[in-house]
Short mmCIF file of C-alpha atoms and ligand atoms in Angstrom, two decimals:
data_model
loop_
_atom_site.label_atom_id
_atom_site.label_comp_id
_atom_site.label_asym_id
_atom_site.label_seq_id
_atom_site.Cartn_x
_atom_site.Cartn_y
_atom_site.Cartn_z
CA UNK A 1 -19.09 6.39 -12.01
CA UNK A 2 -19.78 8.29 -14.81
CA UNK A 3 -16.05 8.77 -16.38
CA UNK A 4 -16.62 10.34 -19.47
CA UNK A 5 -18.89 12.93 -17.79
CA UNK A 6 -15.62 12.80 -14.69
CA UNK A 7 -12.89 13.57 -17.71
CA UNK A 8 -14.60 16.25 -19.24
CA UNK A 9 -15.03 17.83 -15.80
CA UNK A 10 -11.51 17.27 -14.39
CA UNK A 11 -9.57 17.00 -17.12
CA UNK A 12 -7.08 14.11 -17.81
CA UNK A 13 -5.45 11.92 -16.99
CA UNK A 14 -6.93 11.60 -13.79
CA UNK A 15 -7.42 8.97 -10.59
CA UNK A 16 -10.88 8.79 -9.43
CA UNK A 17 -11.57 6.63 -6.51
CA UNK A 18 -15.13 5.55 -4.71
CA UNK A 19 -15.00 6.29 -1.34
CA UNK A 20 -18.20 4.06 -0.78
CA UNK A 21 -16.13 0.85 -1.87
CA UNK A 22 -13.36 1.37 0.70
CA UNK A 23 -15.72 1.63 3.24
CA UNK A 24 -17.54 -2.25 2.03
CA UNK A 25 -14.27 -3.07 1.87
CA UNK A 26 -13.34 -2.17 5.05
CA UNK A 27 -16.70 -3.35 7.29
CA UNK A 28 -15.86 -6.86 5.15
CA UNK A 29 -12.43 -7.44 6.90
CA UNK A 30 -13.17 -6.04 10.06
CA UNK A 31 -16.29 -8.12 10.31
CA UNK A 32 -14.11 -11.13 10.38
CA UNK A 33 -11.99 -10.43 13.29
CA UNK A 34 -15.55 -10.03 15.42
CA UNK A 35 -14.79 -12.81 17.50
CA UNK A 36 -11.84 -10.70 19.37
CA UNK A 37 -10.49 -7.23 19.97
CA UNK A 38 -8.66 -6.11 16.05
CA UNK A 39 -7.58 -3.30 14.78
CA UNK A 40 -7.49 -2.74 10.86
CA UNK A 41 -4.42 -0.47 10.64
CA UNK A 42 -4.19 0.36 6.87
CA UNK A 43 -1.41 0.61 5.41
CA UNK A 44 -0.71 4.49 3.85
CA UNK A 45 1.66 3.93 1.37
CA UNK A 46 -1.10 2.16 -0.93
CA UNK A 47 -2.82 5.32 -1.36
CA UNK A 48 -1.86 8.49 0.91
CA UNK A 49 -4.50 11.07 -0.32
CA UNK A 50 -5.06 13.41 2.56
CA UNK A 51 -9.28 13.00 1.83
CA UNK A 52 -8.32 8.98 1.59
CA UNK A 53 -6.97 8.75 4.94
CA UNK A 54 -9.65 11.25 6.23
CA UNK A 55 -12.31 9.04 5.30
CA UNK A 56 -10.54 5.47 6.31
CA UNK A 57 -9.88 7.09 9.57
CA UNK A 58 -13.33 7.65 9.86
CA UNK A 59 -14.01 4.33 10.13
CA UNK A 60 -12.21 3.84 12.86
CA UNK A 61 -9.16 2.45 11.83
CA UNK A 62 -5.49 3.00 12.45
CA UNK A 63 -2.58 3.34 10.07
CA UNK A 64 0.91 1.59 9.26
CA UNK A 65 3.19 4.22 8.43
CA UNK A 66 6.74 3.66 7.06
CA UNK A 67 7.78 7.03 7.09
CA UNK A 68 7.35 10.31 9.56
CA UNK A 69 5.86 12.24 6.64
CA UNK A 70 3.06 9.44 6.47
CA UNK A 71 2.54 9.75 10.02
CA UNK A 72 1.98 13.22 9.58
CA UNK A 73 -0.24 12.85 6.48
CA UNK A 74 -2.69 9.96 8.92
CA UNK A 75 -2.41 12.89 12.15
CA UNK A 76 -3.38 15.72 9.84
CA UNK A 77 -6.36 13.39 8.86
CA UNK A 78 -7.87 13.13 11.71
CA UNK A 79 -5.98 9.59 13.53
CA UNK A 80 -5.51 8.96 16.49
CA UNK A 81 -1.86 8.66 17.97
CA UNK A 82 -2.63 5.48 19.97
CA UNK A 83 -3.72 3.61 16.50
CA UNK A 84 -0.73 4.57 14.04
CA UNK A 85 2.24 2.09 13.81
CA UNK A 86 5.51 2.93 12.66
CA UNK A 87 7.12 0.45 10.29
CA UNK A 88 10.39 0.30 7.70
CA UNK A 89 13.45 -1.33 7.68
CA UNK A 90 15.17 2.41 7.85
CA UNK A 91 14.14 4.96 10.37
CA UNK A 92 16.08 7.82 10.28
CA UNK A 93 17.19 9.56 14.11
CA UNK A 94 14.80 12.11 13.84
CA UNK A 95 11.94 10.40 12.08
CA UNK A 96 12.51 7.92 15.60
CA UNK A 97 12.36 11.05 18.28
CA UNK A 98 9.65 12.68 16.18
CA UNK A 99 7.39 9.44 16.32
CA UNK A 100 8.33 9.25 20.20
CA UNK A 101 7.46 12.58 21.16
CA UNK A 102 4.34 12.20 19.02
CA UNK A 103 3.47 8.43 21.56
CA UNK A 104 1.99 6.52 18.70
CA UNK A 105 1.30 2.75 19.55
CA UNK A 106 4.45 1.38 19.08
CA UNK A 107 7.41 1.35 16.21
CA UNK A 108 7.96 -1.90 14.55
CA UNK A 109 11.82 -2.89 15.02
CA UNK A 110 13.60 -4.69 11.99
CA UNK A 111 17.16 -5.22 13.07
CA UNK A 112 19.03 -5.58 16.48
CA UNK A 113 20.87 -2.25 15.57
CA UNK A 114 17.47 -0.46 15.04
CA UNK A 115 16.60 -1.75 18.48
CA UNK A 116 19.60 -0.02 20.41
CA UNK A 117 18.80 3.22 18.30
CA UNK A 118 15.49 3.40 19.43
CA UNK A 119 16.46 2.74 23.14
CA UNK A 120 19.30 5.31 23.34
CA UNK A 121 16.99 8.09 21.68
CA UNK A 122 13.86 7.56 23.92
CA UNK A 123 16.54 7.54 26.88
CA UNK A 124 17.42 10.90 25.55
CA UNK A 125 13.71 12.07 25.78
CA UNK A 126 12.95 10.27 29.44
CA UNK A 127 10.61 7.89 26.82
CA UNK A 128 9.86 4.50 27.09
CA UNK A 129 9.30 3.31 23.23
CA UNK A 130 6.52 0.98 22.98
CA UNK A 131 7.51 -1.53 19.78
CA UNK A 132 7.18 -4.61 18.72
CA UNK A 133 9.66 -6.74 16.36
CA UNK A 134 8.89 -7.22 12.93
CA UNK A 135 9.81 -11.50 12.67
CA UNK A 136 10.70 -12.81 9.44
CA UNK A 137 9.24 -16.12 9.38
CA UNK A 138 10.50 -17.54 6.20
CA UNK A 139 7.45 -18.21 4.56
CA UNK A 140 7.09 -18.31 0.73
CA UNK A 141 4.52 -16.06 -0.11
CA UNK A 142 4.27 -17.17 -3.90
CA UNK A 143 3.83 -13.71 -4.63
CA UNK A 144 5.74 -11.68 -7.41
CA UNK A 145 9.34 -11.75 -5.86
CA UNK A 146 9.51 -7.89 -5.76
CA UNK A 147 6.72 -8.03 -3.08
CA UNK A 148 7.52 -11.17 -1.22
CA UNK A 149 8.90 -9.76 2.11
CA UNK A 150 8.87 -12.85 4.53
CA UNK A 151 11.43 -14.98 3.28
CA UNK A 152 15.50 -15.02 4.82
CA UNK A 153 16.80 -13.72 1.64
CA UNK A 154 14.53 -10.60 2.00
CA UNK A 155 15.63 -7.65 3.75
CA UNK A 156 12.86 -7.43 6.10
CA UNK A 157 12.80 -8.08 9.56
CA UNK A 158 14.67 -10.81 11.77
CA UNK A 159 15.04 -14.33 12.14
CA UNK A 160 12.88 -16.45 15.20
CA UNK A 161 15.66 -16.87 17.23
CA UNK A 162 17.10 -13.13 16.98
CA UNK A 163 13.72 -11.66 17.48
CA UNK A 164 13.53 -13.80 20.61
CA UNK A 165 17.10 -12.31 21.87
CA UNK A 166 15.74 -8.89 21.05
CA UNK A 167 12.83 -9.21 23.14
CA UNK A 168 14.70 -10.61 26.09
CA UNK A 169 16.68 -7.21 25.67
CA UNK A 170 13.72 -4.99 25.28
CA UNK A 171 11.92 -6.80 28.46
CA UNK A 172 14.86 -5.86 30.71
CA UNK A 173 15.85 -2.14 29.20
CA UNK A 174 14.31 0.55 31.36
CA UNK A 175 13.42 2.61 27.73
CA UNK A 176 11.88 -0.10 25.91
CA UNK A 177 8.42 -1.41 26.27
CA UNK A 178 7.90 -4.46 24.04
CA UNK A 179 4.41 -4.41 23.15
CA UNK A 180 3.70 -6.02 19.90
CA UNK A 181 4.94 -8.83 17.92
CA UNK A 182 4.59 -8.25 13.83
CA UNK A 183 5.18 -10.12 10.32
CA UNK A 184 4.34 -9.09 6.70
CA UNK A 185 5.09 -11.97 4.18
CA UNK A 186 4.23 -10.04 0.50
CA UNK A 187 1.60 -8.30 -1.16
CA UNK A 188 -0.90 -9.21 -3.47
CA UNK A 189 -1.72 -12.56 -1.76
CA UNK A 190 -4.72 -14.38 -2.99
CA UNK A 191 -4.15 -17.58 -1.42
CA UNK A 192 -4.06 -16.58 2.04
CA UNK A 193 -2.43 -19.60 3.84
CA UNK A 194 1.00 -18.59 3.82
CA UNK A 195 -0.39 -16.28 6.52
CA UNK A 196 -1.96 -18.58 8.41
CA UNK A 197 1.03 -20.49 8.55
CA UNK A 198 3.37 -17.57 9.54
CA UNK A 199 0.83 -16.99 12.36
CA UNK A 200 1.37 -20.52 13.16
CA UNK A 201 4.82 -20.14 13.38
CA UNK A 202 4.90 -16.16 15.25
CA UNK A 203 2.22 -17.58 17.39
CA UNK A 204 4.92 -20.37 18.90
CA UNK A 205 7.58 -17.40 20.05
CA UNK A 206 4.50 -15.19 21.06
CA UNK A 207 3.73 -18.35 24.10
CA UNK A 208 7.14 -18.57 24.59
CA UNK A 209 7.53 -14.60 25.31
CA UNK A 210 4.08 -14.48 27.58
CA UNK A 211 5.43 -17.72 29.18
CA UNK A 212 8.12 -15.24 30.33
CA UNK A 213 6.02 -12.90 31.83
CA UNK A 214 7.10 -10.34 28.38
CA UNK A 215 2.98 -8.93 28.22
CA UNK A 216 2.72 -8.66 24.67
CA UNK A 217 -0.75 -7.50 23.67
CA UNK A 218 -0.64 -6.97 19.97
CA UNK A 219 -0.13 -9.85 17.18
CA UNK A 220 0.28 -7.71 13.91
CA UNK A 221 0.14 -10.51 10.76
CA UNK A 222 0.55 -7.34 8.29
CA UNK A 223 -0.85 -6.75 5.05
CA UNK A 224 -0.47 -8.93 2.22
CA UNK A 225 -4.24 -9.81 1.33
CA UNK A 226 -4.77 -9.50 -2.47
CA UNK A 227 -7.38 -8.21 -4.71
CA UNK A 228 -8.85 -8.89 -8.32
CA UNK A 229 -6.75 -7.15 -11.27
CA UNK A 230 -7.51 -9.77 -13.61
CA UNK A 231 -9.01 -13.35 -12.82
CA UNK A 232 -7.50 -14.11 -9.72
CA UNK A 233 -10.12 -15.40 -7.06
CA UNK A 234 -11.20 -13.16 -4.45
CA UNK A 235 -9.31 -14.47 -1.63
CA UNK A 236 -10.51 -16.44 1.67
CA UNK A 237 -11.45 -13.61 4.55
CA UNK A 238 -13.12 -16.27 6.80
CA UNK A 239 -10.68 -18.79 6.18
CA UNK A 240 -7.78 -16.50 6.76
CA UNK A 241 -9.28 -14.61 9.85
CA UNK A 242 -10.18 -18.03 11.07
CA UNK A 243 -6.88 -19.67 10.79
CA UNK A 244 -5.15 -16.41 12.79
CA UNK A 245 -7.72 -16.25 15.37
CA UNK A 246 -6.76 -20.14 15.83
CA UNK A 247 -3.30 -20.10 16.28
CA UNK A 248 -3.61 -17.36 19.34
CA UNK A 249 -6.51 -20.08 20.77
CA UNK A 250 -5.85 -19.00 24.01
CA UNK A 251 -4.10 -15.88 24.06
CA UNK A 252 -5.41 -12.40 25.50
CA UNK A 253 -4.05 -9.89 22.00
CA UNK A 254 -5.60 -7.75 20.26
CA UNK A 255 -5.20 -8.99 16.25
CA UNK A 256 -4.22 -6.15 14.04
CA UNK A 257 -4.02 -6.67 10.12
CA UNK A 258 -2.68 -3.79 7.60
CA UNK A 259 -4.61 -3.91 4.28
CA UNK A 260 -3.09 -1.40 2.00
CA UNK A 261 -4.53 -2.74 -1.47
CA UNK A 262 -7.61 -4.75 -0.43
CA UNK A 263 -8.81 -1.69 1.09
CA UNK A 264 -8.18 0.74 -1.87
CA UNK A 265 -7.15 -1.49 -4.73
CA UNK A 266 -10.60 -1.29 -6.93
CA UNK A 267 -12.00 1.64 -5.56
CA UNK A 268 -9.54 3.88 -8.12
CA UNK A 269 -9.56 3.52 -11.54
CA UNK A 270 -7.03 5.94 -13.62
CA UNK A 271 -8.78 7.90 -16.52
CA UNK A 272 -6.70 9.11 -19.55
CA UNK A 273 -7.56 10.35 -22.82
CA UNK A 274 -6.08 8.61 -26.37
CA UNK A 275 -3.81 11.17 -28.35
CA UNK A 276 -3.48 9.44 -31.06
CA UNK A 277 -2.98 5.77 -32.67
CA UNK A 278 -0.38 3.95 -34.38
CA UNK A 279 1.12 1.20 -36.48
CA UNK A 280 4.62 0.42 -37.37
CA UNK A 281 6.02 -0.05 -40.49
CA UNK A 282 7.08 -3.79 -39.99
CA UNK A 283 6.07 -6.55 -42.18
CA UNK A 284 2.13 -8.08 -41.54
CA UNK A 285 3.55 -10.78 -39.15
CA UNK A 286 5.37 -8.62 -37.08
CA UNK A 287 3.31 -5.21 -37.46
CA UNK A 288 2.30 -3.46 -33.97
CA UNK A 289 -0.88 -1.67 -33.42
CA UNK A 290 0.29 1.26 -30.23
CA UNK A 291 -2.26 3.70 -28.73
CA UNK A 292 -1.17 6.44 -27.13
CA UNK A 293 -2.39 8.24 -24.37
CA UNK A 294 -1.44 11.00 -21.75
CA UNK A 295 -1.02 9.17 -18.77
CA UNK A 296 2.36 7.19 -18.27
CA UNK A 297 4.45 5.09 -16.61
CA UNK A 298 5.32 8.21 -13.96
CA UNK A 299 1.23 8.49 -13.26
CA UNK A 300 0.92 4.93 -12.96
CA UNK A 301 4.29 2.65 -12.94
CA UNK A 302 2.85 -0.73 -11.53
CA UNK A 303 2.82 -2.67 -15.33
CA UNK A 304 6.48 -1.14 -15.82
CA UNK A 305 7.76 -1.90 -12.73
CA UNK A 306 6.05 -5.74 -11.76
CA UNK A 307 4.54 -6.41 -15.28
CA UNK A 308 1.08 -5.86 -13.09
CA UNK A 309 -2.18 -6.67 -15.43
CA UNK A 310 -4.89 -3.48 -15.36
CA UNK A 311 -7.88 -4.02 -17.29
CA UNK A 312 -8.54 -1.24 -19.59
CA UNK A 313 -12.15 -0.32 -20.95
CA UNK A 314 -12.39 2.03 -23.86
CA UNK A 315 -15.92 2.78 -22.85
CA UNK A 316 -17.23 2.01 -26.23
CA UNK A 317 -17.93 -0.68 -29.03
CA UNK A 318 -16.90 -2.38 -32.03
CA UNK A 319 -14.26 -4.79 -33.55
CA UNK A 320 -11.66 -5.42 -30.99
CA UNK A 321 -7.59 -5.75 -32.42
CA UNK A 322 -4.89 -5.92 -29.76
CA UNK A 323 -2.94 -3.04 -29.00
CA UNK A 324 -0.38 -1.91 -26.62
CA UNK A 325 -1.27 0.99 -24.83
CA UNK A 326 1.50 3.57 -23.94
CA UNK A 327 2.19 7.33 -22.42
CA UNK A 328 4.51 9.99 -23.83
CA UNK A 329 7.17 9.24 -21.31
CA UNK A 330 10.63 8.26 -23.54
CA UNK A 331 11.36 4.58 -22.51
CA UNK A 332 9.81 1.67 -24.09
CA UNK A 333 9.04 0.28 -20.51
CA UNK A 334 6.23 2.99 -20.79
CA UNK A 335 3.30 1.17 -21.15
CA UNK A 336 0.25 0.79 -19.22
CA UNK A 337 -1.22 -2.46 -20.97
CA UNK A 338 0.48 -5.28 -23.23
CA UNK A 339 -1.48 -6.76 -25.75
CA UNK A 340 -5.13 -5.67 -24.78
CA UNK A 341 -7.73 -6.22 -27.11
CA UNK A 342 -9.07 -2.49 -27.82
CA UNK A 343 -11.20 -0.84 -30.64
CA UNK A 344 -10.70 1.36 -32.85
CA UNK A 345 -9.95 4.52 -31.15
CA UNK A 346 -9.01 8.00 -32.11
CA UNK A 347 -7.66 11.29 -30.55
CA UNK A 348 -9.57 12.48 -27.85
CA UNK A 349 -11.21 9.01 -26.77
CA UNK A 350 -11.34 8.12 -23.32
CA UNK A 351 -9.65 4.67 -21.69
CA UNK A 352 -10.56 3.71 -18.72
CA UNK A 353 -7.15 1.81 -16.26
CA UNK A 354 -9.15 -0.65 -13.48
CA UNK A 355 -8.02 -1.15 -10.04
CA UNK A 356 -5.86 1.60 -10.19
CA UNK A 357 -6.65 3.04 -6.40
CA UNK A 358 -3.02 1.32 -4.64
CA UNK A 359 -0.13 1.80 -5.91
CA UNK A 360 -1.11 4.03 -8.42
CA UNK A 361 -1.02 7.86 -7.20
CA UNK A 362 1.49 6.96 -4.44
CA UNK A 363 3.98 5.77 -6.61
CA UNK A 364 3.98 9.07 -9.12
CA UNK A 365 6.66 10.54 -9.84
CA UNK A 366 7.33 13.77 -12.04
CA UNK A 367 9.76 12.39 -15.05
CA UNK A 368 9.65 13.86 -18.06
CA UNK A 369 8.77 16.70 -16.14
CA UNK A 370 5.18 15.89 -16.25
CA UNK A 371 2.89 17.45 -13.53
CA UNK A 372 1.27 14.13 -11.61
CA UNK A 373 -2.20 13.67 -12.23
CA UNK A 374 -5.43 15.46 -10.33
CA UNK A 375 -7.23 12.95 -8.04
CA UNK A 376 -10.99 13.11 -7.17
CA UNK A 377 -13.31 11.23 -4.99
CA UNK A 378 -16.87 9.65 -5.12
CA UNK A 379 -18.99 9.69 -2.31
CA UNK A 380 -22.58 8.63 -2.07
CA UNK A 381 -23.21 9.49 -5.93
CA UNK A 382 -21.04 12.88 -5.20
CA UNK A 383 -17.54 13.64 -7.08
CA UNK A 384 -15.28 16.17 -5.42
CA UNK A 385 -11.90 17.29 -6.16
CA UNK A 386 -8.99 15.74 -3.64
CA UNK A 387 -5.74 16.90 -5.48
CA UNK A 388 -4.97 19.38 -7.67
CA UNK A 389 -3.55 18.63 -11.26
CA UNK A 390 -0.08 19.71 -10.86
CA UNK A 391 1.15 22.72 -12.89
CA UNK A 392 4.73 23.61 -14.40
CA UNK A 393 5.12 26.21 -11.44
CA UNK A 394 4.95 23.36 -8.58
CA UNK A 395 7.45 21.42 -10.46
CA UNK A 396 10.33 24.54 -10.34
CA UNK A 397 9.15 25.57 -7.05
CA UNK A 398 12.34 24.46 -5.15
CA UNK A 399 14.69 25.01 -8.14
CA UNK A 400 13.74 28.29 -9.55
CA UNK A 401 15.81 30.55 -7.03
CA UNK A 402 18.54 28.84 -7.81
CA UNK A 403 19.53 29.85 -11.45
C1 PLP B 1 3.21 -2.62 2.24
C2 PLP B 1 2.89 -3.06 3.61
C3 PLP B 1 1.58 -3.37 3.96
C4 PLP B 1 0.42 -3.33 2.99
O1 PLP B 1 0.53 -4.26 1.98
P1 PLP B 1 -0.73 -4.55 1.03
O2 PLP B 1 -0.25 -5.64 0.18
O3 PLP B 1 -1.03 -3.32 0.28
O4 PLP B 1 -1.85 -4.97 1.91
C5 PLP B 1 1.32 -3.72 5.27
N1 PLP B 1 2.32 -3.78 6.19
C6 PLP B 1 3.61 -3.51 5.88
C7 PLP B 1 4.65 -3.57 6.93
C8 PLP B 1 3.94 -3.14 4.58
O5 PLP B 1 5.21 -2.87 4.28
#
């Protein structure tokens, strides 16, 4: 990509993702799980772009939603009903009836409670909900603890033995079809065997259930695998697809796996523009080089909110001097980079945020008032607007009537 030519033509700051890349990325995992019937279901909350899910959908591949608004984003582009999956640990009433009457695969359940929600509602339509239970199989994911997900003291999911009570339920209620079977241990995994073992353990309660005649026909092992932001290794695919396929040795189900961030991760890269530069007053020893630019914390919150590394190119040369790089937003956790070693810049110089595509426009917000960001794609050499820049009129829109 050509991102100097891509700012002057869009404007900044602005996400720009390769829509080539998500596809490698996605024949790379799929390729793994040749051995048996899989279905990628990618998770939309990494990056829910309209043209994004368009073009993953494309591919073939189904979606993990955790909201009805994402369902609605993956339906209006272009997937199938019988490939999305609806997870979360709080489904409102009517996002439940809504997915229902919409018959998407199945809803994953995360409490007992859930469970008797979803069976009294699809009794109300003259449904039977197809779901599976999202099992909590108290595996460390040695992961940053705010996206570890599959240990007790997480909210997510249920225990072994309660998931096992709740399917016994499910397999005898006339409204309830227990499909699937589901875990998600953390994000950003690039050691890989804390899957395997979770599969390991799920697998042992998904013989038990078919031992009982409860016919289910999806193992979902969630999302989880990790990406390069910094010098992390690229993690295991064979080694991870191997070990799942070899703890269901045996067992008729379809595998499905929900890359959000492998898939889209380092396809995006966020492009802002330096204002200006600065140095505080301090004494030598303590004396802090900042560079400002015009995207922020609300464009792009992942170093503010997990301390997540992004490598940031200034696109051109000379003697490097660390920096901190941060937006216009007023808190000091506004900062997209700690310490990088930049050169000398000056107003109107273009940085370049890498592996920017998850977590990056989905996670946007509006403080400060600041219209998000425009997003554009890259397709076989081509760049296309996906998003509008925001303007000062969208952000009043529901307000303005008001005063
Ligand atoms: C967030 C999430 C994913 C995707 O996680 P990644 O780390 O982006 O792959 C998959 N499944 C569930 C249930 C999730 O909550």
């Amino acid at each position: 990509m050509d991102y100097l030519l891509l700012a002057k033509k869009y404007g900044t700051p602005l996400y720009a993702y390769d829509f080539d890349y998500i596809e490698n990325q996605y024949n790379k995992l799929k390729k793994e799980f040749n051995a048996r019937k899989s279905l990628i279901a990618y998770a939309v909350k990494a990056n829910s772009n309209l043209s994004v899910l368009k073009h993953i959908a494309a591919q073939g591949a189904g979606f993990d939603c955790v909201s009805i608004g994402e369902i609605k984003r993956a339906l209006m582009a272009g997937a199938q009903n019988y490939k999305i999956i609806y997870s979360g640990v709080g489904k409102s009433d009517e996002e439940i009836e809504q997915a229902l009457n919409l018959d998407i695969l199945m809803l994953n359940l995360e409490s007992e409670e859930e469970m008797k929600r979803v069976e009294s509602i699809a009794e109300k339509l003259g449904k039977t909900a197809r779901i599976s239970v999202r099992v909590n199989p108290n595996v460390d994911p040695k992961t940053h603890p705010y996206i570890s997900t599959g240990l007790s003291e997480n909210k997510f999911g249920v225990s072994i033995d309660k998931a096992r009570k709740m399917y016994l339920y499910a397999h005898k209620s006339e409204f309830l079809d227990p499909v699937g079977i589901h875990f998600h241990i953390g994000s950003q995994l690039t050691d890989l065997s804390p899957v395997v073992e979770a599969s390991n353990i799920v697998s042992k309660l998904l013989r038990e259930l078919k031992a009982l005649e409860i016919d289910i026909k999806f193992f979902d092992v969630g999302g989880g695998v990790g990406i390069r932001y910094d010098q992390e290794n690229d993690p295991d695919l064979y080694a991870y697809a191997q070990g799942i396929l070899s703890a269901l040795k045996g067992m008729d189900v379809t595998i499905i796996c929900e890359p959000g961030r492998f898939l889209v991760g380092n396809c995006g890269v966020f492009i802002t523009k330096v204002l200006y530069e600065k140095t505080n007053d301090a004494k030598p020893e303590s004396r802090k080089r900042f560079v400002i630019v015009d995207g922020a914390m609300n464009d792009l919150i992942r170093p503010s909110l997990y301390e997540a590394y992004h490598e940031i190119d200034a696109l051109k040369e000379g003697e490097s001097e660390l920096c901190d790089v941060v937006g216009p937003v007023c808190e000091s956790g506004d900062f997209l980079g700690k310490n990088i070693s930049l050169p000398e810049l000056s107003s109107g110089d273009i940085l370049v945020v890498k592996s920017a595509g998850a977590y990056g426009f989905s996670m946007s917000s509006n403080y400060n008032s600041r219209p998000r960001a425009a997003e554009i794609e890259v397709k076989g050499g081509k760049d296309r607007l996906i998003r509008k820049r925001e303007n000062f009129e969208d952000l009043i829109q529901n307000e303005k009537e008001f005063i």
